[in-house]
Coordinates of C-alpha atoms and ligand atoms in Angstrom, one line a residue:
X1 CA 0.0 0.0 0.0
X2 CA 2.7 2.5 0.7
X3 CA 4.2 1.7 -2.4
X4 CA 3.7 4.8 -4.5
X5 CA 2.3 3.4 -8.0
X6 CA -0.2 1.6 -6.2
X7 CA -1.1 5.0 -3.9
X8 CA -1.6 7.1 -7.4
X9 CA -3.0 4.5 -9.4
X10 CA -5.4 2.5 -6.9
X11 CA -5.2 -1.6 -6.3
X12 CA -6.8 -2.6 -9.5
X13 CA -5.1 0.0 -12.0
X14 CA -1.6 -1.0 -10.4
X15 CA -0.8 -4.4 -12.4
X16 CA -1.8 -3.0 -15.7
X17 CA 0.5 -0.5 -15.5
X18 CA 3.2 -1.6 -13.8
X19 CA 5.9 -2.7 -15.4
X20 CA 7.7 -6.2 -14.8
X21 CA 11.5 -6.9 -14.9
X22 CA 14.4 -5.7 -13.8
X23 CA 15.8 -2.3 -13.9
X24 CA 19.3 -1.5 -14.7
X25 CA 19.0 2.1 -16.3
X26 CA 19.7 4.2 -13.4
X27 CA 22.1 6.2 -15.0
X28 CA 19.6 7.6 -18.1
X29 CA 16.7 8.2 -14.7
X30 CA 16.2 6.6 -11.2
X31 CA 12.6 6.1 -9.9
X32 CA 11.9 8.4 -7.4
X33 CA 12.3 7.4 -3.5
X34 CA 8.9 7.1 -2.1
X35 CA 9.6 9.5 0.6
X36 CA 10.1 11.8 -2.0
X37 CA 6.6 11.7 -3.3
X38 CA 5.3 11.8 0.3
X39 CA 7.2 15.6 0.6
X40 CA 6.0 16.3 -2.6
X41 CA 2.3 15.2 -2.7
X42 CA 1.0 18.0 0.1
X43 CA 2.2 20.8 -2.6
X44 CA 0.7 18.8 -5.8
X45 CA -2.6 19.1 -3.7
X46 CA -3.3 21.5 -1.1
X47 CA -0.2 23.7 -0.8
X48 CA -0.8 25.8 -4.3
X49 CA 0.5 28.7 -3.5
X50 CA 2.6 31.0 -5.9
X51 CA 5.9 31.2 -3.7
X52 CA 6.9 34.3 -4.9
X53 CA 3.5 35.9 -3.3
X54 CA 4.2 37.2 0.0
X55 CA 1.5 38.8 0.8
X56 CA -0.6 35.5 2.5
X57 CA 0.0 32.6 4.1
X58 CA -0.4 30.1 0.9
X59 CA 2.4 31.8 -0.8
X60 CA 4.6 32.0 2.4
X61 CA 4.5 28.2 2.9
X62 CA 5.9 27.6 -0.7
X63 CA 8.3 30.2 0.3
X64 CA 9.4 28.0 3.6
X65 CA 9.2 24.8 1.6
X66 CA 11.4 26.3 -0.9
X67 CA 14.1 28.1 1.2
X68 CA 14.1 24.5 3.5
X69 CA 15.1 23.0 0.0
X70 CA 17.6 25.0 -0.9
X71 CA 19.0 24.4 2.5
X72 CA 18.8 20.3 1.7
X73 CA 20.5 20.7 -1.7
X74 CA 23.1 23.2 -0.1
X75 CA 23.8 20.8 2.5
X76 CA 24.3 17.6 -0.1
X77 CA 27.0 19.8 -1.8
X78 CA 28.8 21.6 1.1
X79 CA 27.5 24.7 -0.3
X80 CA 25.6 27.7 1.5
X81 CA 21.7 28.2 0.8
X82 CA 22.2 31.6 -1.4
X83 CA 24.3 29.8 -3.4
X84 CA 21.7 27.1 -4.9
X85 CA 19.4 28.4 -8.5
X86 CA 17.0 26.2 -8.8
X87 CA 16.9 25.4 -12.9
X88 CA 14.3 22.7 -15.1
X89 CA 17.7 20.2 -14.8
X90 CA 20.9 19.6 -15.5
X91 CA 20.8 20.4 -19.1
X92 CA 19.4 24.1 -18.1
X93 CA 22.2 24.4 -15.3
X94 CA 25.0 23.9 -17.6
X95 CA 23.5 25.7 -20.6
X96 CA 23.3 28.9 -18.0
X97 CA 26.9 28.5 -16.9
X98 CA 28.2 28.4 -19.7
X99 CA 26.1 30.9 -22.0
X100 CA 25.8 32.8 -18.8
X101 CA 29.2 33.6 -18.9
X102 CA 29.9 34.0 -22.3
X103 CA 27.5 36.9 -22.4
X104 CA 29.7 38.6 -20.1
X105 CA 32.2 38.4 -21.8
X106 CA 32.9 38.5 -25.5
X107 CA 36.2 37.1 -25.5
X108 CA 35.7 34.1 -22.7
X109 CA 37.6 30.9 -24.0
X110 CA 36.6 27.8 -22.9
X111 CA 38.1 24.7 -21.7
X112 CA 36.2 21.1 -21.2
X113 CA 36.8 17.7 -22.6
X114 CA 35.7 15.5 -25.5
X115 CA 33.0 13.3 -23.4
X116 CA 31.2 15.3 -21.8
X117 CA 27.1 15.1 -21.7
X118 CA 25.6 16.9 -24.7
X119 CA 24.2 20.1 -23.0
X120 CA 27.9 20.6 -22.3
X121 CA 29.2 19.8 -25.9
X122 CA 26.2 21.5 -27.9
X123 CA 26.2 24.2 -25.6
X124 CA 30.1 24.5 -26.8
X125 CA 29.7 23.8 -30.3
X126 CA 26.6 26.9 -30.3
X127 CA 30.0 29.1 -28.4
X128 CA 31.8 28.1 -31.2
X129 CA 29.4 29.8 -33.8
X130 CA 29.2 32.5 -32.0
X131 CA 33.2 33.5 -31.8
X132 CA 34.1 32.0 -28.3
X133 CA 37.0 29.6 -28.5
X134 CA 36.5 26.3 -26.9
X135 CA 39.6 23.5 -26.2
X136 CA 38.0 19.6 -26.3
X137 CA 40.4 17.8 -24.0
X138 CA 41.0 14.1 -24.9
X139 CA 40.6 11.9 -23.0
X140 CA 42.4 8.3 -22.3
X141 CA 41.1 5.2 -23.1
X142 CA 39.2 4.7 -19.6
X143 CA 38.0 8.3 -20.3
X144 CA 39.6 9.7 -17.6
X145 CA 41.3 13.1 -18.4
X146 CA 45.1 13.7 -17.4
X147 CA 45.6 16.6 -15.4
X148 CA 48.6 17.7 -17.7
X149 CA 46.7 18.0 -20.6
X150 CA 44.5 20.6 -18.8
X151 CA 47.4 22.3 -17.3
X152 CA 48.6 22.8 -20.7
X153 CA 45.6 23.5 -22.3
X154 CA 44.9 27.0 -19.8
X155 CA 46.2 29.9 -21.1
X156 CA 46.0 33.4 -20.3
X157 CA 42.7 33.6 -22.4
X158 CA 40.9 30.9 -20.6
X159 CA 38.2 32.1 -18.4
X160 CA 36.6 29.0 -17.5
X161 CA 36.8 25.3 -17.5
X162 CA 34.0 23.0 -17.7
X163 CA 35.0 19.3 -16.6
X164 CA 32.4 16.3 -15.7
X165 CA 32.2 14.5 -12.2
X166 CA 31.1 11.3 -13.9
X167 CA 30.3 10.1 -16.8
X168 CA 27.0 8.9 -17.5
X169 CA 28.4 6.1 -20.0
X170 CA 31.1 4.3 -18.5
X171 CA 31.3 5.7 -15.2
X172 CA 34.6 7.1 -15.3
X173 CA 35.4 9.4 -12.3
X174 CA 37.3 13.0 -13.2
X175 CA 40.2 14.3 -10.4
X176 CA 37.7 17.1 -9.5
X177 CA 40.0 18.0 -6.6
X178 CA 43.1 18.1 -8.5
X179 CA 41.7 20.4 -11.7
X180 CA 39.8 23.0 -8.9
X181 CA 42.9 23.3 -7.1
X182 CA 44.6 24.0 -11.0
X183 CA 42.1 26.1 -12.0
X184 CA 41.7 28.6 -8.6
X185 CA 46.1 28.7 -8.5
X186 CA 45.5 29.8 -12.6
X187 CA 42.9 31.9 -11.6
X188 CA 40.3 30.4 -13.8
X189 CA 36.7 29.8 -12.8
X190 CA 35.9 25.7 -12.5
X191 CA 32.8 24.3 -13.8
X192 CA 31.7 21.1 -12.8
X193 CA 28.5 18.9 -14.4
X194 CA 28.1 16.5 -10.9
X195 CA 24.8 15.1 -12.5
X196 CA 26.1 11.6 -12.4
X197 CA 27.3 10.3 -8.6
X198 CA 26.0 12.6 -6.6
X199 CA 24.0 10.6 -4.5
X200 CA 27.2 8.3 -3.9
X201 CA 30.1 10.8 -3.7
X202 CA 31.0 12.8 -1.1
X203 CA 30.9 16.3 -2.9
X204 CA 32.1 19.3 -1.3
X205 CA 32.5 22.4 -3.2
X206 CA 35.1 24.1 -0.9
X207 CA 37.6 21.3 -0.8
X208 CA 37.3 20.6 -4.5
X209 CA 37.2 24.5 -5.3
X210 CA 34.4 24.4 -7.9
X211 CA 33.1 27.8 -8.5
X212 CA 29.9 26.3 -10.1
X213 CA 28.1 22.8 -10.3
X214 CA 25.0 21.5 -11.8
X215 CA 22.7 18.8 -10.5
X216 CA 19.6 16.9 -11.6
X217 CA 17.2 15.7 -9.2
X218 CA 15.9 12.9 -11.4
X219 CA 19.4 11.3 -11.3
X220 CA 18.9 10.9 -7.5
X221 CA 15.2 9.5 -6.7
X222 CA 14.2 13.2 -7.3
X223 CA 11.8 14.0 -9.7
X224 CA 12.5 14.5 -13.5
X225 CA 12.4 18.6 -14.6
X226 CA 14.0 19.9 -11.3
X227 CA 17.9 20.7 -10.8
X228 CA 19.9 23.2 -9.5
X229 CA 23.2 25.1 -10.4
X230 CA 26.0 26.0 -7.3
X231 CA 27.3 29.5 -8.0
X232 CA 30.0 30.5 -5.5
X233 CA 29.1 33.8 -3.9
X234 CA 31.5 37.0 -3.6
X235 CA 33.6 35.4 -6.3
X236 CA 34.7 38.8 -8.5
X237 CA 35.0 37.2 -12.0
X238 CA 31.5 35.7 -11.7
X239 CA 28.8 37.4 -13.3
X240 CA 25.9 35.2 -15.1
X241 CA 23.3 36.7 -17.9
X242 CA 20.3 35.0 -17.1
X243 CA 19.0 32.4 -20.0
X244 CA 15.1 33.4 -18.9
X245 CA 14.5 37.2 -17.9
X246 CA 11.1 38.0 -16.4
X247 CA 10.2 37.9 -12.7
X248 CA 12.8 38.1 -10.3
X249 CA 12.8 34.6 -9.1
X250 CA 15.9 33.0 -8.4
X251 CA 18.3 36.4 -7.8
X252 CA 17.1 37.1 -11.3
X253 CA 18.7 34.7 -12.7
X254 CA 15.8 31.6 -13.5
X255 CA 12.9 33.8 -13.8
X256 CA 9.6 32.0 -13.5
X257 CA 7.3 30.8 -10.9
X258 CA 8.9 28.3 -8.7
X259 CA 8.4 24.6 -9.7
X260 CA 7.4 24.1 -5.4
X261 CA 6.7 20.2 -6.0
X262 CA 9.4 19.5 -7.8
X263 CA 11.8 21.7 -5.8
X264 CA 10.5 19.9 -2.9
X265 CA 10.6 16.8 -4.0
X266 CA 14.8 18.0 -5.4
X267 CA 15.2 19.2 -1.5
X268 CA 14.1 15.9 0.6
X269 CA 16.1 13.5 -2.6
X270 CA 19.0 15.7 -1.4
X271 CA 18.4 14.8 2.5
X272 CA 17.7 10.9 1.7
X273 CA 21.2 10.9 -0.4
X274 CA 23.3 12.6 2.3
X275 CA 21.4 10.6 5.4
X276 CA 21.8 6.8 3.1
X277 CA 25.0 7.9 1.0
X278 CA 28.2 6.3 3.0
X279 CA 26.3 3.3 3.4
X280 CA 24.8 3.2 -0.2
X281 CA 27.8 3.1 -1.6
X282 CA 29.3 0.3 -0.1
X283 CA 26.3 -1.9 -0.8
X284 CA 26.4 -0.8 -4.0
X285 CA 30.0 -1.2 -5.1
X286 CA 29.6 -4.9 -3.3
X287 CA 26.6 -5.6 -5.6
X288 CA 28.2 -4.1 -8.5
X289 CA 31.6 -6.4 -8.6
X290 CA 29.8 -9.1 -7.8
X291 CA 27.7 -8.4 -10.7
X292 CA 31.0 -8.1 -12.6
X293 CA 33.1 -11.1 -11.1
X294 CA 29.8 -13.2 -12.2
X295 CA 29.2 -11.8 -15.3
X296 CA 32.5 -12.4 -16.7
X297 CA 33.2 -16.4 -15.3
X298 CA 30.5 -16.8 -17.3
X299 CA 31.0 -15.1 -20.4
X300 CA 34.3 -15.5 -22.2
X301 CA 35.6 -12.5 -24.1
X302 CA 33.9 -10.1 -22.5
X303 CA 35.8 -6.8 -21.2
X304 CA 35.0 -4.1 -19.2
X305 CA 35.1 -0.7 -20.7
X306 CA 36.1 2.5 -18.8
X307 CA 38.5 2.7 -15.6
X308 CA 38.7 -0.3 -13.3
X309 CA 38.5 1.5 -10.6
X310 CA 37.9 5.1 -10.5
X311 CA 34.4 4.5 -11.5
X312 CA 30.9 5.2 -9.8
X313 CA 30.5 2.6 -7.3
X314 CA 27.0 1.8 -8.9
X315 CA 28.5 1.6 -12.4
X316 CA 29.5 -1.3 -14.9
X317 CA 30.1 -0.7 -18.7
X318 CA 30.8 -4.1 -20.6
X319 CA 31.1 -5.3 -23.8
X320 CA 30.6 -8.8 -25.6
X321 CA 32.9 -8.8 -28.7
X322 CA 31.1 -10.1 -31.7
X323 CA 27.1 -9.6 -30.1
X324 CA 25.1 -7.0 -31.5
X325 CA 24.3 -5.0 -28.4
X326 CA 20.6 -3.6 -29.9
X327 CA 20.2 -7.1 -30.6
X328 CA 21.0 -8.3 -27.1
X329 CA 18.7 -5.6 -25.7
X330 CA 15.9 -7.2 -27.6
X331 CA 15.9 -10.1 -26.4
X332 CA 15.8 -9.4 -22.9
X333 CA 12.8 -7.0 -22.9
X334 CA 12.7 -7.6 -19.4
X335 CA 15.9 -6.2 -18.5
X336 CA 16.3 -2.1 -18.4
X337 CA 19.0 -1.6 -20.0
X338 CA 21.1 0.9 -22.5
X339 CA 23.9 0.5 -24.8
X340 CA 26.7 2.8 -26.6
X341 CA 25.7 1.4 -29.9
X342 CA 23.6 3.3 -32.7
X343 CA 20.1 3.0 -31.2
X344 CA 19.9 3.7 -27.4
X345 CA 21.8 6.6 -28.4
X346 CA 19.1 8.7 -29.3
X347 CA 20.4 9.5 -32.4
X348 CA 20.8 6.5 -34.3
X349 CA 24.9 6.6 -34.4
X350 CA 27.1 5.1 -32.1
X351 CA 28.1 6.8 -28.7
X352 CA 30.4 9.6 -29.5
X353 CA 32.1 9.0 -26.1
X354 CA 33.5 5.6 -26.4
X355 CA 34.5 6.6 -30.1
X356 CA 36.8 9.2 -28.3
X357 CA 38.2 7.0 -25.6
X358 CA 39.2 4.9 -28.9
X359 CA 37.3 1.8 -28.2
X360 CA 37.1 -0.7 -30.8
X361 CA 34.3 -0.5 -33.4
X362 CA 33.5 -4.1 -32.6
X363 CA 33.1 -3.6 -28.7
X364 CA 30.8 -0.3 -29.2
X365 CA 28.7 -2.2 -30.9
X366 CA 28.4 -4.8 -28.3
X367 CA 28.5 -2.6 -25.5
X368 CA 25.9 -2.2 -22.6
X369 CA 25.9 -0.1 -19.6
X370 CA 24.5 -1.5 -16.6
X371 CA 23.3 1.2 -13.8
X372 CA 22.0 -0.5 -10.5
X373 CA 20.1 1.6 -8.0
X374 CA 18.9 2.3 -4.6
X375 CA 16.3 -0.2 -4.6
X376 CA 17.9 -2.9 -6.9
X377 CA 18.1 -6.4 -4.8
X378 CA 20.9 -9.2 -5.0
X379 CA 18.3 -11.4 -6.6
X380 CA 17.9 -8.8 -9.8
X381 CA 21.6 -8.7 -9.9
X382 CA 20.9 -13.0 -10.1
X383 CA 18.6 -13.0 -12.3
X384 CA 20.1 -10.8 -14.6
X385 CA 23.3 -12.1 -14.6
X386 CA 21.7 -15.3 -15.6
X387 CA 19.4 -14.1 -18.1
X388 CA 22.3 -12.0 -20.0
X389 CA 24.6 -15.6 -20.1
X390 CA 22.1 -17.2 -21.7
X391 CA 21.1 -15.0 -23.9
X392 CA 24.8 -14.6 -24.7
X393 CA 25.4 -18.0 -25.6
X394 CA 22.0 -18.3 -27.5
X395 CA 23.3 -15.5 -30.2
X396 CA 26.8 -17.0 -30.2
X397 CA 25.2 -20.2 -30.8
X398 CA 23.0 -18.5 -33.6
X399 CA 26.3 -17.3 -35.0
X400 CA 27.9 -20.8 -35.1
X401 CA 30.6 -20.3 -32.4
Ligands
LIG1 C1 21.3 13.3 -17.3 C2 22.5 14.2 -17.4 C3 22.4 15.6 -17.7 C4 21.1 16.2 -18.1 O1 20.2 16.3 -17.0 P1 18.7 16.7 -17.2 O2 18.3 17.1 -15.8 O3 18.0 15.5 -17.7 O4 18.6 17.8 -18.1 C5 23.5 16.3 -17.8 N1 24.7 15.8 -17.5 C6 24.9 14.5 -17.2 C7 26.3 14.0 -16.9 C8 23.8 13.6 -17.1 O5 24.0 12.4 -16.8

C-alpha cells in the first residue's frame, strides 16, 4: 500500500501499468524514492500557492518549503543556501553556466573535454558559432582526463573550464580536486557537471574548489524537470546573464514561478542521499563487482570498458565482442538496459564518447551499460546475470561459435 504506484493508481489500475522486470537504467533516470513523493504530494494538492506571493499565508508556505530545500541541496554539496538556482535540470544548469558567462564576456575561452554530456558539448559547439574559443580535451582510453593536458591546455585567455564529475556512459570518475585546485592557483573559474554520482560521492564544493556545479534531481530519486546550479558567492569574476528574464525569481537569474513540487521533491532527494549515501555506496559497489566477477566467469571474451576502478560505485560498462548490443537488448525485454551502440543513443549513431576513448568498433557495438540503483536487490543482480549468459550464448550459438 505504501508503495507509491499503487497509492496514485489505486489496487486494480496497479498491475496493468506496472511494469515487470528488472531495472538497470539508473544512469539515463532513477525512480523516485517514495519518501520523495510523500514531501512532494502536500504541494501537488493542497499547498498551491505562488511562492513568490508574499502577501498571505499560501504563498509563504511555498516560500518556507522552498528556502528549506535549498538548505537540503546546499547541504548535499557543502555549499551555503544563497548559493543554490533552482533550474528545469541539469541540461538548463550547464546551458546557464556556460552561456551565462559568455554573455559577459565576448572574448571568454573555454576549456572542457571530448566526453562530456551533450548540454555541455552542444552548448560548446553553439560558443563556437558565436566567436568563443573552446579547447575539447581528450581523453584516455578509460576516459579519464590527465591533469597535464589541462594544465597545458589554460592559457592566459581561458576564463573557464568545464570538466564532468562522472560520466554517464562508462562511469569514469574525473580528479575534481586536482583540476579545482589548477584552476583557482591559474585563476580560472571551475565548472563542474556533478549530475552523475551525486547521491554516492561525497561532494564538497570548498575542498574541490568548484566555482559552479550543476545537478539533476531525477538522477537521485528526485523527480524528472527539477535541478539546481552551485554559483560560488562573492567570487569577483563571476557574473551570469540569465538564459530566462522576467520575474525576479531565483536572484534574477531563472525567472519564472517556482516549480514548489518538484523543488521539494529535489530538496528531501538531497536529505535521503546525504542521510543513506556512506552506506549506499558500499552496498552498492559490493553488488556491482559481484555483478562483474559473475558476469565475466561466465561469459568468455567479455571486457570491461572504462577505468577499473575510478568508476561510480553503482556503475559497470561491458562489452561482448562479436554480439550486436541492440540485438541483445531485444531479447531481454525484461531487463532495463542501455547501450553505446547506434540506437539507445538517441540518435541513431554510435556513442560519441566511447568513439573518443578509442574503443574498438566491434566492442561499441556490443556494448551495454549496466546502472543498479537504490532499490535494486541481490536477486535482480541474479537473475540478470543469468538471463544475460544465456542470452549470450544463444546468439553466439545462432552465430555458429
Ligand atoms: C542526465 C545528465 C544531464 C542532463 O540532466 P537533465 O536534468 O536530464 O537535463 C547532464 N549531465 C549528465 C552527466 C547527465 O547524466
Amino acid at each position: 500500500m505504501d508503495d507509491p504506484v499503487t497509492m496514485l493508481l489505486g489496487k486494480q489500475e496497479t498491475d496493468r501499468h506496472r511494469v515487470k522486470g528488472v531495472y538497470l537504467d539508473h544512469h539515463a533516470t532513477t525512480p523516485l524514492d517514495p519518501e520523495v513523493l510523500d514531501a512532494m504530494m502536500p504541494y501537488l494538492k493542497e499547498f498551491y500557492g505562488n511562492a513568490s506571493s508574499r502577501s498571505h499565508a499560501w504563498g509563504l508556505r511555498s516560500t518556507k518549503a522552498i528556502e528549506k530545500a535549498r538548505e537540503q541541496v546546499a547541504r548535499l554539496i557543502g555549499a551555503e543556501e544563497k548559493e543554490i538556482i533552482f533550474t528545469s535540470g541539469a541540461t538548463e544548469s550547464n546551458n546557464l553556466c556556460l552561456k551565462g558567462h559568455a554573455d559577459r564576456d565576448q572574448n571568454a575561452c573555454f576549456v572542457t573535454s571530448c566526453i562530456e554530456h551533450p548540454s555541455i558539448i552542444q552548448t560548446c559547439r553553439y560558443l563556437e558559432a558565436k566567436r568563443h574559443s573552446v579547447t575539447y580535451l581528450p581523453v584516455d582510453s578509460y576516459g579519464r582526463l590527465d591533469i597535464n593536458d589541462v594544465t597545458n591546455a589554460l592559457s592566459d585567455s581561458t576564463s573557464l573550464v568545464s570538466i564532468m564529475l562522472a560520466n554517464h556512459e562508462v562511469g569514469t570518475l574525473n580528479p575534481i580536486a586536482a583540476i579545482g585546485l589548477l584552476c583557482s592557483q591559474k585563476n580560472v573559474l571551475f565548472h563542474t557537471d556533478a549530475t552523475q554520482g551525486s547521491s554516492l560521492l561525497p561532494i564538497n564544493v570548498d575542498e574541490w574548489r568548484v566555482d559552479f556545479l550543476s545537478l539533476s534531481a531525477h538522477k537521485m530519486y528526485g523527480p524528472k524537470g527539477v535541478g539546481a546550479l552551485y554559483i560560488r558567492k562573492h567570487h569577483p569574476q563571476i557574473s551570469l546573464t540569465p538564459l530566462l528574464h522576467g520575474g525576479g525569481q531565483e536572484r534574477s537569474l531563472r525567472a519564472g514561478t517556482l516549480n514548489v513540487a518538484g523543488i521539494v521533491g529535489f530538496g528531501a532527494a538531497a536529505a535521503i542521499a546525504l542521510r543513506m549515501r556512506d552506506e549506499e555506496l558500499k552496498r552498492l559497489r559490493v553488488l556491482r563487482d559481484r555483478f562483474w566477477n559473475k558476469i565475466k566467469e561466465q561469459i568468455d571474451g567479455i571486457v570491461l570498458l572504462g577505468h577499473p576502478l575510478e568508476r561510480l560505485p553503482d556503475h559497470l560498462s561491458i562489452s561482448f565482442p562479436g554480439i550486436d548490443a541492440e540485438e541483445l537488448m531485444l531479447e531481454m525485454e525484461d531487463l532495463g538496459l542501455s547501450s553505446g551502440s547506434a540506437c539507445s543513443t538517441g540518435n541513431g549513431s554510435p556513442s560519441y564518447i566511447l568513439k573518443n576513448m578509442g574503443v574498438k568498433h566491434e566492442f561499441i557495438h556490443g556494448s551495454i551499460r549496466i546502472g543498479l540503483g537504490r532499490f535494486t536487490t541481490d536477486e535482480e543482480i541474479d537473475y540478470a546475470i543469468c538471463k544475460i549468459s544465456e542470452t549470450v550464448r544463444k546468439l553466439d550459438k545462432e552465430r555458429g561459435i
